[in-house]
Coordinates of C-alpha atoms in Angstrom, one line a residue:
Chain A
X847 CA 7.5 12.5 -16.1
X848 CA 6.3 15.8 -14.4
X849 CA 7.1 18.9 -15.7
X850 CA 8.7 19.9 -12.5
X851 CA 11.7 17.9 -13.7
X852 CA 12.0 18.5 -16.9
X853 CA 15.0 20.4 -16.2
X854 CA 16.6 17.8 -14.2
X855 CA 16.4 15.5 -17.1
X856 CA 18.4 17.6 -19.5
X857 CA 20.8 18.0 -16.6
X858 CA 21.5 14.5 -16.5
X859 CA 21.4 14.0 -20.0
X860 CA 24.4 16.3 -20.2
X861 CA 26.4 14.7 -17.0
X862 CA 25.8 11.2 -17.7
X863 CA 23.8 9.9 -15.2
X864 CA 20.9 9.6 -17.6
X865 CA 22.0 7.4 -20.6
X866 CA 20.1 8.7 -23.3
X867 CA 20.9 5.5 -25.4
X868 CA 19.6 2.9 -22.9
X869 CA 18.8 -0.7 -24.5
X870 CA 16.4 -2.2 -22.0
X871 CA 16.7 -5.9 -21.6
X872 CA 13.6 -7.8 -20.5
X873 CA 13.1 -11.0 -19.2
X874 CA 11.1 -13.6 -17.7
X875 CA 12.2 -16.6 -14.8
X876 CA 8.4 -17.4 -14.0
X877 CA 4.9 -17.5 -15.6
X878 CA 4.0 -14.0 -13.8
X879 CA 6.8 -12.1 -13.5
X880 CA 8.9 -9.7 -15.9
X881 CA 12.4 -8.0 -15.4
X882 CA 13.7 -5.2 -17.1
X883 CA 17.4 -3.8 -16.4
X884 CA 16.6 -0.1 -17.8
X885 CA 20.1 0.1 -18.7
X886 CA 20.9 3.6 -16.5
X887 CA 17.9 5.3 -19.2
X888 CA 14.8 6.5 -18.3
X889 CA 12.1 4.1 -16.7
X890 CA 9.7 5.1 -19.5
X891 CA 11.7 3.7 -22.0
X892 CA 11.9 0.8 -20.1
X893 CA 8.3 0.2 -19.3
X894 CA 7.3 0.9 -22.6
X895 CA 9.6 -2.4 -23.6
X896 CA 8.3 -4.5 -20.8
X897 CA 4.3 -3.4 -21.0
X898 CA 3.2 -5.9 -23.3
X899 CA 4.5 -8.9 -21.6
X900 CA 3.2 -7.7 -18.2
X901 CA -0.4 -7.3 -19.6
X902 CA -0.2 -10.3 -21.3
X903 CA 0.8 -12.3 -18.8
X904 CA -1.3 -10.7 -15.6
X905 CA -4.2 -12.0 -18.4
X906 CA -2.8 -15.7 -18.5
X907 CA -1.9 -16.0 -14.9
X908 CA -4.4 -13.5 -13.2
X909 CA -1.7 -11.6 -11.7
X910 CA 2.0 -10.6 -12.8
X911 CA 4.6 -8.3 -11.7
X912 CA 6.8 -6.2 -13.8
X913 CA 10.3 -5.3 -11.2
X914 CA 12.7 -3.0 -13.3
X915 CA 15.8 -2.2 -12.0
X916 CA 19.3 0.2 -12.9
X917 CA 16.7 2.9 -14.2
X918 CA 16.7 6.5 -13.3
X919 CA 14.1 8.6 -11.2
X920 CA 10.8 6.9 -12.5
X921 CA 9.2 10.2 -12.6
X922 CA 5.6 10.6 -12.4
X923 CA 4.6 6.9 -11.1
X924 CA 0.7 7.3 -12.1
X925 CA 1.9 7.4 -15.6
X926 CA 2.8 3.4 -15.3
X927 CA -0.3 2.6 -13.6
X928 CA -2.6 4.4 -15.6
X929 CA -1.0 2.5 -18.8
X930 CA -2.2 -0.8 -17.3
X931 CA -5.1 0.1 -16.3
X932 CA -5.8 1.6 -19.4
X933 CA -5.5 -2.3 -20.1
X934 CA -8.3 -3.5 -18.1
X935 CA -6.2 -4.8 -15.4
X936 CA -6.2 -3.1 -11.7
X937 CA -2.4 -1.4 -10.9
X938 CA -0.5 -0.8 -8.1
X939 CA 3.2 1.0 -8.9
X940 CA 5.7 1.7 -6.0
X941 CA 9.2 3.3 -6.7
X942 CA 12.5 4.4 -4.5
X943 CA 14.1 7.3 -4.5
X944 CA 17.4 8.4 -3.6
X945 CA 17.7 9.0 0.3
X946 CA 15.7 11.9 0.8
X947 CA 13.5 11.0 4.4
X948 CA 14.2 10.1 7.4
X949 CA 11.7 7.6 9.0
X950 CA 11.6 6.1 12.6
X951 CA 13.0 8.9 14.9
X952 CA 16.4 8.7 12.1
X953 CA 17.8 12.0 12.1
X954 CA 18.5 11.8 8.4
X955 CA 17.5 10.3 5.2
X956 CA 17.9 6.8 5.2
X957 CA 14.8 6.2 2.5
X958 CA 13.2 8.1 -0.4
X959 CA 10.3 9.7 -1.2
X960 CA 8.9 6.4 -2.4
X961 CA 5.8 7.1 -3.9
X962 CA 2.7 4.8 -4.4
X963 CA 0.2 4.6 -7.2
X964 CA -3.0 2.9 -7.7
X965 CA -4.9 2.8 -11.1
X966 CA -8.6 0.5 -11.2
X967 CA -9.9 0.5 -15.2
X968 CA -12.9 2.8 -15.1
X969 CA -15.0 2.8 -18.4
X970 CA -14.4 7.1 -18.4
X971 CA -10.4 5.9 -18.2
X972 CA -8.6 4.4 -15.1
X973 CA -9.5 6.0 -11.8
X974 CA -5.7 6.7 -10.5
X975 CA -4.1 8.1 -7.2
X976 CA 0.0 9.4 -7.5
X977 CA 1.0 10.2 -4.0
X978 CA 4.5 10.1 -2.1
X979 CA 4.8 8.9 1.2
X980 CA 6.7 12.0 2.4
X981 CA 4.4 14.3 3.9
X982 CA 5.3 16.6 0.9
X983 CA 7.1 16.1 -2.5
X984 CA 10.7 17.2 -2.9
X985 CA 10.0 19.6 -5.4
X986 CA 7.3 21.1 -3.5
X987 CA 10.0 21.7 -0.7
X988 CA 12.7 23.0 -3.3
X989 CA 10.1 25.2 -4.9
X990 CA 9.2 26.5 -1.3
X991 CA 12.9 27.1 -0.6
X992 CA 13.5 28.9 -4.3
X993 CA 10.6 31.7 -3.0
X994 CA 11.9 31.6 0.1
X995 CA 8.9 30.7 1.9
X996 CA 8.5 28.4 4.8
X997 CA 6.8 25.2 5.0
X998 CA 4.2 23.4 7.4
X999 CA 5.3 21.9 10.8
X1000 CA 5.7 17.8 10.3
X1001 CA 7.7 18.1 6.6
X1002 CA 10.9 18.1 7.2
X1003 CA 13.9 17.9 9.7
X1004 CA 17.0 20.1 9.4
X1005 CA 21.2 19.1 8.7
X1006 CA 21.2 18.8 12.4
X1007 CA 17.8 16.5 12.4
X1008 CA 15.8 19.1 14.0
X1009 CA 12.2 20.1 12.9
X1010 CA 11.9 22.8 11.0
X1011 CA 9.8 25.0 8.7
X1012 CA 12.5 26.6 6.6
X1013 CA 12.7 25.1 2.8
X1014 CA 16.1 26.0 2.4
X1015 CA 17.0 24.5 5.7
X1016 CA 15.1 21.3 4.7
X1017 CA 16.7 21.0 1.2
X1018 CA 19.6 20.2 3.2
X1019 CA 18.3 17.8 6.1
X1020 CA 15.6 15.3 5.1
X1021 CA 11.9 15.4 4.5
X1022 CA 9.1 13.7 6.5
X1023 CA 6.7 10.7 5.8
X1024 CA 3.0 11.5 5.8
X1025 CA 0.9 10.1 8.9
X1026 CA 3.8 8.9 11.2
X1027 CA 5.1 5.4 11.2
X1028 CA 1.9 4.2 9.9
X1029 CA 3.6 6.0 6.8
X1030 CA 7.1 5.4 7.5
X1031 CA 5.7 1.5 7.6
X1032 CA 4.9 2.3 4.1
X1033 CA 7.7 3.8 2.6
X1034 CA 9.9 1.0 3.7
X1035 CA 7.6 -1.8 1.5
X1036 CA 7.9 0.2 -1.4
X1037 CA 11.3 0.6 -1.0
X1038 CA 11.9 -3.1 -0.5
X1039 CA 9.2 -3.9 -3.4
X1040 CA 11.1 -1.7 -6.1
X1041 CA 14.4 -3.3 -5.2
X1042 CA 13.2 -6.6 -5.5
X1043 CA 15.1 -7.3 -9.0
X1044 CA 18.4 -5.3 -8.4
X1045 CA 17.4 -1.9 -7.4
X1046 CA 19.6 0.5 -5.6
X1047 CA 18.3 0.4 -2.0
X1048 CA 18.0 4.6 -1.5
X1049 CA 20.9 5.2 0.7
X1050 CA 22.9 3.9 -2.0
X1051 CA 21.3 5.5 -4.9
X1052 CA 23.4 8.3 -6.2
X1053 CA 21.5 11.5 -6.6
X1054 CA 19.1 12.4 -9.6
X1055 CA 20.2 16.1 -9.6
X1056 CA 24.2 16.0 -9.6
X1057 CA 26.9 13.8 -10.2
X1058 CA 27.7 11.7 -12.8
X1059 CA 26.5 8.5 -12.0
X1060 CA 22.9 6.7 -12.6
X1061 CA 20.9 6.2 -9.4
X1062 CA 20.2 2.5 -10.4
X1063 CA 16.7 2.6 -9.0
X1064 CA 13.9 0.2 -9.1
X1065 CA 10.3 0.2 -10.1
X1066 CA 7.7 -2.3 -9.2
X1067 CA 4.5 -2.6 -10.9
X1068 CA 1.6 -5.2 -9.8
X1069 CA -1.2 -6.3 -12.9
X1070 CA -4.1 -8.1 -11.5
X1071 CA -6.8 -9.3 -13.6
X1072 CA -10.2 -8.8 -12.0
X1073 CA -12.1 -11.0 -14.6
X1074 CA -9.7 -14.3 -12.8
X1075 CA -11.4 -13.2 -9.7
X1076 CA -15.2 -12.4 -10.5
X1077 CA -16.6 -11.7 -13.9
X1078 CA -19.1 -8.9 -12.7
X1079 CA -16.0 -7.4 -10.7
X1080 CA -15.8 -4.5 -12.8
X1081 CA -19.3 -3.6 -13.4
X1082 CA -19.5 -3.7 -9.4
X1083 CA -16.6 -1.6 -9.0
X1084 CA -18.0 0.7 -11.4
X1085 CA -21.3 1.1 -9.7
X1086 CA -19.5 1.2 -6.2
X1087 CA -17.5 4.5 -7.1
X1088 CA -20.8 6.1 -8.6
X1089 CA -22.1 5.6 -5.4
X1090 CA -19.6 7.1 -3.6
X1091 CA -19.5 10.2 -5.8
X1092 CA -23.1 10.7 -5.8
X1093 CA -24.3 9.7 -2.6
X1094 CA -21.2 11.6 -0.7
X1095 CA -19.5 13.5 -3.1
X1096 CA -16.8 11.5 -2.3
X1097 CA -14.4 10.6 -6.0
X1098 CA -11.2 8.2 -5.2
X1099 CA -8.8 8.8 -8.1
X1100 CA -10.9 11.7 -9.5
X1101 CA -10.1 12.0 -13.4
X1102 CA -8.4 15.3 -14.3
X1103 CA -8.7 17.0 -17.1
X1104 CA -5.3 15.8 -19.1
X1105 CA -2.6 19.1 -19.2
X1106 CA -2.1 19.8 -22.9
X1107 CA 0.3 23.1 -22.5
X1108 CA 3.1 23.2 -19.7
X1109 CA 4.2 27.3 -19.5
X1110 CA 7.9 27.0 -19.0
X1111 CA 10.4 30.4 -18.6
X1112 CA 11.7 31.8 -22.3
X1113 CA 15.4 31.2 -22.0
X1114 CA 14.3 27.6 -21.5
X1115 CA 12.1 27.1 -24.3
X1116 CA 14.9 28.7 -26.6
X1117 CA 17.5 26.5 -25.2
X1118 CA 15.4 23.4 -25.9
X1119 CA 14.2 24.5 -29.2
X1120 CA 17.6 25.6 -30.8
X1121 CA 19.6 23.2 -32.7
Chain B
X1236 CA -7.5 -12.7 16.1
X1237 CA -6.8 -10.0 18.5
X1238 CA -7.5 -10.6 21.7
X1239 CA -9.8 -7.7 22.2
X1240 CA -12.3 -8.8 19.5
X1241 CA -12.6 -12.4 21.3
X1242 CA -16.1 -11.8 23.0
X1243 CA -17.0 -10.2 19.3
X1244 CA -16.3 -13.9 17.9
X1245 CA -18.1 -15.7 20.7
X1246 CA -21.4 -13.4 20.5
X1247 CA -21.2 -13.4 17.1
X1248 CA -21.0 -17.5 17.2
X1249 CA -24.0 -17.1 19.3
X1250 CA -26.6 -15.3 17.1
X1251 CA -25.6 -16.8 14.0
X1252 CA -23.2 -14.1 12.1
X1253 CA -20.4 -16.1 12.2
X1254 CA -21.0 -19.9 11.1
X1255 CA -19.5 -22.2 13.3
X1256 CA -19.6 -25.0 11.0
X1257 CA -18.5 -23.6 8.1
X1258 CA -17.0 -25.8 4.8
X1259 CA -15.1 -23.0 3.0
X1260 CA -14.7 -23.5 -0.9
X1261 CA -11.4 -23.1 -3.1
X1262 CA -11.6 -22.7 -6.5
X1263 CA -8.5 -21.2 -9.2
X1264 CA -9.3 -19.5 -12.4
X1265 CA -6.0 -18.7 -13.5
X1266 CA -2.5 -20.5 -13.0
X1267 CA -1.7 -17.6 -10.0
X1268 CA -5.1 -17.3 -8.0
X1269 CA -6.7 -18.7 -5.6
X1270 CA -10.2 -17.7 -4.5
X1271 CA -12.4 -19.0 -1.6
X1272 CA -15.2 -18.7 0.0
X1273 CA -15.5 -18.7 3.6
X1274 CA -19.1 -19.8 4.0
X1275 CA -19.7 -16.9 6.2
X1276 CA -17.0 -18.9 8.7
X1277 CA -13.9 -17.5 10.0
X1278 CA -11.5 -16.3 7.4
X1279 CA -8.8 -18.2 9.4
X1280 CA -10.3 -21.0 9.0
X1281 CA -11.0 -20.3 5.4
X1282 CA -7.3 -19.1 4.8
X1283 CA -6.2 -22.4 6.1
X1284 CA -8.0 -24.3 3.8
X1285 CA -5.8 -21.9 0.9
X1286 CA -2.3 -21.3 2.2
X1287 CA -1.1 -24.7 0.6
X1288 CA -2.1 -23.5 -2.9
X1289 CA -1.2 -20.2 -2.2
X1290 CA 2.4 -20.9 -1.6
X1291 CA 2.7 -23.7 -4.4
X1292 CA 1.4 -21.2 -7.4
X1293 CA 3.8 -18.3 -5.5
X1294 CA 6.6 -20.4 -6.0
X1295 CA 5.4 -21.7 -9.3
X1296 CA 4.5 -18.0 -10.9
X1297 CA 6.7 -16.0 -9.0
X1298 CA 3.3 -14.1 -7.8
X1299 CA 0.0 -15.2 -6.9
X1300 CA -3.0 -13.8 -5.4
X1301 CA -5.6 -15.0 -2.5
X1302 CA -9.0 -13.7 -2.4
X1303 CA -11.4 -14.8 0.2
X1304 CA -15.2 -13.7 0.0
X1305 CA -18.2 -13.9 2.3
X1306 CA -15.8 -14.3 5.5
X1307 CA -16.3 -12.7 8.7
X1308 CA -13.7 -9.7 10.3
X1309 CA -10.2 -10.6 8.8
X1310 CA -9.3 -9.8 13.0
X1311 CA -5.6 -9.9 12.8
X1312 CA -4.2 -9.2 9.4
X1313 CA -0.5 -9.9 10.2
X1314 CA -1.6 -13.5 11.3
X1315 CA -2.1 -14.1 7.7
X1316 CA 0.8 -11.8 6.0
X1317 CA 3.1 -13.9 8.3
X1318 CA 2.2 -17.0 7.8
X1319 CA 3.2 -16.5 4.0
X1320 CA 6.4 -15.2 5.0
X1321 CA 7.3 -18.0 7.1
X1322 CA 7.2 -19.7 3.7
X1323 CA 9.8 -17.2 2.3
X1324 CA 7.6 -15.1 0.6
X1325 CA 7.0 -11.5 0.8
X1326 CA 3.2 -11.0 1.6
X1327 CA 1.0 -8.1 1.7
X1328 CA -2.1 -8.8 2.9
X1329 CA -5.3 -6.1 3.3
X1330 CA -9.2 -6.9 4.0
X1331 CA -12.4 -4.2 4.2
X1332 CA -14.4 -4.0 7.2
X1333 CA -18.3 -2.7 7.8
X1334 CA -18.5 0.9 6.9
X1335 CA -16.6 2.4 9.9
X1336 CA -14.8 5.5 8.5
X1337 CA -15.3 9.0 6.8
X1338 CA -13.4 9.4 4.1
X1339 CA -13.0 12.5 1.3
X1340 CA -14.6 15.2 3.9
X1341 CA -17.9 12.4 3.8
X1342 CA -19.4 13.2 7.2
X1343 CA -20.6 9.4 7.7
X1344 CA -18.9 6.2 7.4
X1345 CA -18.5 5.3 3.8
X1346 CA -15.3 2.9 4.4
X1347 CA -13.9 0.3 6.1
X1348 CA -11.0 0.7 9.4
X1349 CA -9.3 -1.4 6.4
X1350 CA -6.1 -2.6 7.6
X1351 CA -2.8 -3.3 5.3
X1352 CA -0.1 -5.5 6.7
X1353 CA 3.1 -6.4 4.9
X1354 CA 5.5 -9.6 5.7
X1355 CA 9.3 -9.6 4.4
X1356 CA 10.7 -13.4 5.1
X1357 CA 14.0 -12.9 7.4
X1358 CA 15.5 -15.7 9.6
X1359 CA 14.9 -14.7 12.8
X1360 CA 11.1 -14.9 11.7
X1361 CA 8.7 -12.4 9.9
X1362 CA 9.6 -8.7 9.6
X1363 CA 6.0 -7.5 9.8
X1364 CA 3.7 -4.6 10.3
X1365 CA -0.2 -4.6 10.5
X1366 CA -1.8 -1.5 10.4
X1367 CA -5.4 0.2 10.4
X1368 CA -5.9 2.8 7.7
X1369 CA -8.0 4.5 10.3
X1370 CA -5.7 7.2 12.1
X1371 CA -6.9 5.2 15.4
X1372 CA -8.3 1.5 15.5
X1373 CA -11.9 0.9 16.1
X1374 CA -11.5 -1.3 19.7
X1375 CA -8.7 1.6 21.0
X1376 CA -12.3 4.4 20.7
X1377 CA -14.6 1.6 22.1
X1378 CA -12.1 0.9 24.8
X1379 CA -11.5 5.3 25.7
X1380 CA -15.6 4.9 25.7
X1381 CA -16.3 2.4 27.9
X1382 CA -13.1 4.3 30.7
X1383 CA -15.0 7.5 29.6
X1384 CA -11.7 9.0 28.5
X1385 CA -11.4 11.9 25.4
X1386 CA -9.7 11.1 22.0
X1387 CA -7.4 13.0 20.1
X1388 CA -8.2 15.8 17.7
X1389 CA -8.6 13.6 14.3
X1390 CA -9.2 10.4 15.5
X1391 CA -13.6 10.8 14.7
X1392 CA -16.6 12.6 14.2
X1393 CA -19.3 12.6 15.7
X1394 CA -23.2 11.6 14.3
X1395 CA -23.8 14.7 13.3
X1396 CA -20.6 14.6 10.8
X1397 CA -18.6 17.0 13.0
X1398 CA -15.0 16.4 14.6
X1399 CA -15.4 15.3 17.8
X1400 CA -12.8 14.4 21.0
X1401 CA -15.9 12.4 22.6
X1402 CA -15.0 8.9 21.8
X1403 CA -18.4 7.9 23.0
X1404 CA -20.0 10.4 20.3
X1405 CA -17.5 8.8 18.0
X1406 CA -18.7 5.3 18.3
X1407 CA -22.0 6.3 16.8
X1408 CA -20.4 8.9 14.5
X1409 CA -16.9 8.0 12.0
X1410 CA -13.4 7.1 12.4
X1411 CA -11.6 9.4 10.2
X1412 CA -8.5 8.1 8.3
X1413 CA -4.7 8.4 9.3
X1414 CA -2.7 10.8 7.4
X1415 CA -5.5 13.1 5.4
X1416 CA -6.3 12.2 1.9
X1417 CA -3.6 9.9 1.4
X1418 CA -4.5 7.4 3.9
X1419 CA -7.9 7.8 2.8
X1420 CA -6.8 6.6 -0.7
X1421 CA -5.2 4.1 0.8
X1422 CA -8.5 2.3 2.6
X1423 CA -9.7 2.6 -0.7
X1424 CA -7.4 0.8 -2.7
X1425 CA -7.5 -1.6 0.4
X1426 CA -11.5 -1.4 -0.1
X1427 CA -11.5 -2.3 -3.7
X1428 CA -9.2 -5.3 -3.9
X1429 CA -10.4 -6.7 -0.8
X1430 CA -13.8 -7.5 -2.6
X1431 CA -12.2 -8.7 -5.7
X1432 CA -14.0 -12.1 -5.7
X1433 CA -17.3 -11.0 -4.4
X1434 CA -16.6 -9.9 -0.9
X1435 CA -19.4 -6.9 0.3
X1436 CA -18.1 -3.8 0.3
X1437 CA -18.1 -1.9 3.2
X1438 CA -21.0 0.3 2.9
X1439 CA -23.2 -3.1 2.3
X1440 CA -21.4 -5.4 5.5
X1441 CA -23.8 -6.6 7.9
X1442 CA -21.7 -5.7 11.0
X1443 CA -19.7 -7.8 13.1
X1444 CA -20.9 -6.7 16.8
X1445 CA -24.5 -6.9 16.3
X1446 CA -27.3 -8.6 14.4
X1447 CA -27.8 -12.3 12.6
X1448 CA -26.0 -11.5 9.4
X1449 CA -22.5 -11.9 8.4
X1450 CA -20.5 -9.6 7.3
X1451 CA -19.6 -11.3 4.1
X1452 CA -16.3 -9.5 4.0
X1453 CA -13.3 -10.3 1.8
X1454 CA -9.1 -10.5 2.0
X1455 CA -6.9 -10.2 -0.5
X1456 CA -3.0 -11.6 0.3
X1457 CA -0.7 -11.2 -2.6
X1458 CA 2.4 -13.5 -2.5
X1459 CA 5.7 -12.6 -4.1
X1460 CA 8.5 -15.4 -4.3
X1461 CA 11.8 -12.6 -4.4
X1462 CA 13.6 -15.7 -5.4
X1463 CA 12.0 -14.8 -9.0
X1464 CA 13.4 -11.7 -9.7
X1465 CA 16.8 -11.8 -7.8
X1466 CA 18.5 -14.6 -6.3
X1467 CA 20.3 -12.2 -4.2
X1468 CA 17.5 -10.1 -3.1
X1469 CA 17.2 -12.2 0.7
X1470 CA 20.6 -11.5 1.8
X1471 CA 20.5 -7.8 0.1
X1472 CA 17.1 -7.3 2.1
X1473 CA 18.6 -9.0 5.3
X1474 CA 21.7 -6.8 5.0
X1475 CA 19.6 -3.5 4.4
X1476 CA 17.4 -4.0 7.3
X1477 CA 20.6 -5.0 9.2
X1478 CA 22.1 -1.6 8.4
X1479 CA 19.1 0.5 8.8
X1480 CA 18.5 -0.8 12.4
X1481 CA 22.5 -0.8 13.2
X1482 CA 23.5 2.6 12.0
X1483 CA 20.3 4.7 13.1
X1484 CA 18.0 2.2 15.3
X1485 CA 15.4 2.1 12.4
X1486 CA 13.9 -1.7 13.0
X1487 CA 11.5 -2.5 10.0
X1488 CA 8.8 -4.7 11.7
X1489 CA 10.5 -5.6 14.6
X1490 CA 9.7 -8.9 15.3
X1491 CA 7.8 -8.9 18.9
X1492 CA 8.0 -10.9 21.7
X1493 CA 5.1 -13.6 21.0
X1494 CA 2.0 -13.3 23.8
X1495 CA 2.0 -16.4 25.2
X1496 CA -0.5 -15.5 27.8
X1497 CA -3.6 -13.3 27.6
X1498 CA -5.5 -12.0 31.0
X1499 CA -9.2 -12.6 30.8
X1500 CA -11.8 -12.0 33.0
X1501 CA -12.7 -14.7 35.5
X1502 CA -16.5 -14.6 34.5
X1503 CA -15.7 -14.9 30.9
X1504 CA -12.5 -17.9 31.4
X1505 CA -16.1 -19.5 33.4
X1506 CA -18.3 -18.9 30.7
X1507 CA -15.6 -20.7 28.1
X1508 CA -14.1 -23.4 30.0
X1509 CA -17.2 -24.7 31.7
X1510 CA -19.0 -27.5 29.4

């Protein structure tokens, strides 16, 4: 879910707007598509009742689409691509956010952060990208603000809508997409993508960090199956990507080494260790 | 097509990279794909041939998938993404072009310009954008070259794999991607499903402005019938874009003024209306 929010998770726990006894409901109108109302929990929980019938029906019908909706912040997105990838089948993940951007010339945030993965199957495990299209990831800003540093021209816009380069100044105006409106253009497809079932649109998502209510958001996850396409797809794919790599050192969706320990401050650890 | 690539399609009629004649082939795998191969023709004309099935195993599945193979330059991509959301359904088109781009600090082309277009159905017609993943499109360079005027820092690079304002020097060096690394995933993930059902990769396209060979380039239009997941979702999208452009003058794909005229030169309006 990325560590960085580890603490926001607990928080919400205790307030409510995380129901940490969600029953996910799935279901199915058409051949290649799968619903899941995430019942205000966690979009992992969710997903992990939902997988299986996207897999298996992105195998019958080539393609199928898993749209979640009243779940909360889905949290690392890669983690849902990689999964069905790690199923043979190409991925493509987009989530909202609560309103945290302004796109357009808007002088605040009228989308979220809205990030996009991509995960192809890759014999060494999938070959995935996890990236926001804000020019730089909330908690990167908040992080910023907490050690009082100042960030890069182009991230974010002030209370007033101004540019500025002060985090704490940004925490309260809105962030920035990455590369313009080519960007902004985007963040807005994702945004209506992950409301397609019954998402919160991100203006009217209630916030992830306060409050008492669930931000409702949505999460939309595309399975294709390459083999319904061209049987030698992946082995070309495959070869492609050495090429890349070897020829011009050049590695889409790089591997990393998976994180096994996460340091996190003392009192923390106590407080989550503790009965 | 564009109207700036329309002596491209005539020369390239001419010495035999583009088949004039061509029969293009559909063929379906799985209940929600469609594949089909343009017969080194144009990929409108192929398209043409698939939109029909397209559309029915949309509406049927919820989802489907169309991917062409051995087609010449997609041209337009929003000609394609809108004509599936004339039919109500959300489309997101992409297609790969002849290695044009430098991508992952590769100082020579290894990618396509690779545009990405998206169509939302709406009833004043198509909200749509079509976009390069290039930071500037490939005929704006060629046109600065040919008035002899600079480019901007980040558009290119030159042969020699350096950054170059020059937009001559660019034209024989690399296009360089729109917003850093994560546009460059981007033309990747563009790159990868566009030659899903056998379409060249970049690297390996014949290109489009010179020599006998086609391209054999491929498209990949996904499909997505909202009516599937929400029966709501039209007049929820209608209403959010409504608010979005009311309350802070944010218009997702404005809908444009069609061109209903095109000025051409006299020599060339000779050359093509004179039997």
């Amino acid at each position: 879910m990325g560590a960085a929010h580890l603490l926001d998770y607990l928080a919400a726990l205790r307030y409510g707007r995380l129901n940490g006894v969600a029953r996910p409901r799935v279901a199915s109108a058409r051949a290649a598509v799968v619903t899941v109302d995430a019942d205000c929990g966690t979009a992992q929980l969710a997903f992990d009742h939902a997988l299986g019938d996207l897999v298996e029906r992105a195998r019958a019908s080539g393609v199928a689409v898993l749209a979640m909706y009243n779940s909360f912040s889905a949290g690392e997105l890669g983690h849902y691509a990689s999964r069905v990838a790690d199923k043979g089948l190409i991925a493509l993940a987009c989530a909202n956010s609560p309103a945290l951007m302004a796109v357009y010339g808007a002088r605040v945030a009228i989308t979220g952060t809205n990030p996009l993965s991509c995960a192809l199957p890759h014999p060494s495990g999938p070959r995935m990208f996890d990236q926001a299209t804000s020019a730089a990831a909330w908690v990167t800003v908040r992080d910023a603000a907490m050690r009082g540093e100042t960030i890069p021209d182009g991230w974010a816009l002030d209370a007033d809508g101004n540019p500025t380069s002060d985090a704490r100044a940004a925490l309260s105006g809105a962030l920035l997409p990455f590369g313009g409106v080519k960007g902004a253009n985007i963040a807005l497809v994702v945004e209506m993508l992950a409301a397609v079932a019954g998402g919160s649109f991100s203006q009217d998502a209630a916030p992830f960090d306060s409050g008492t209510r669930s931000p409702r958001l949505g999460l939309f996850v595309t399975a294709i199956d390459p083999t319904a396409f061209d049987t030698s797809y992946a082995q070309r794919a495959e070869d492609h990507l050495s090429r890349l790599a070897s020829e011009h050192d050049a590695d889409f969706g790089r591997r990393k080494t998976p994180i096994t320990e996460v340091e996190i401050p003392d009192d923390v650890y106590r407080a989550l260790t503790t009965p």
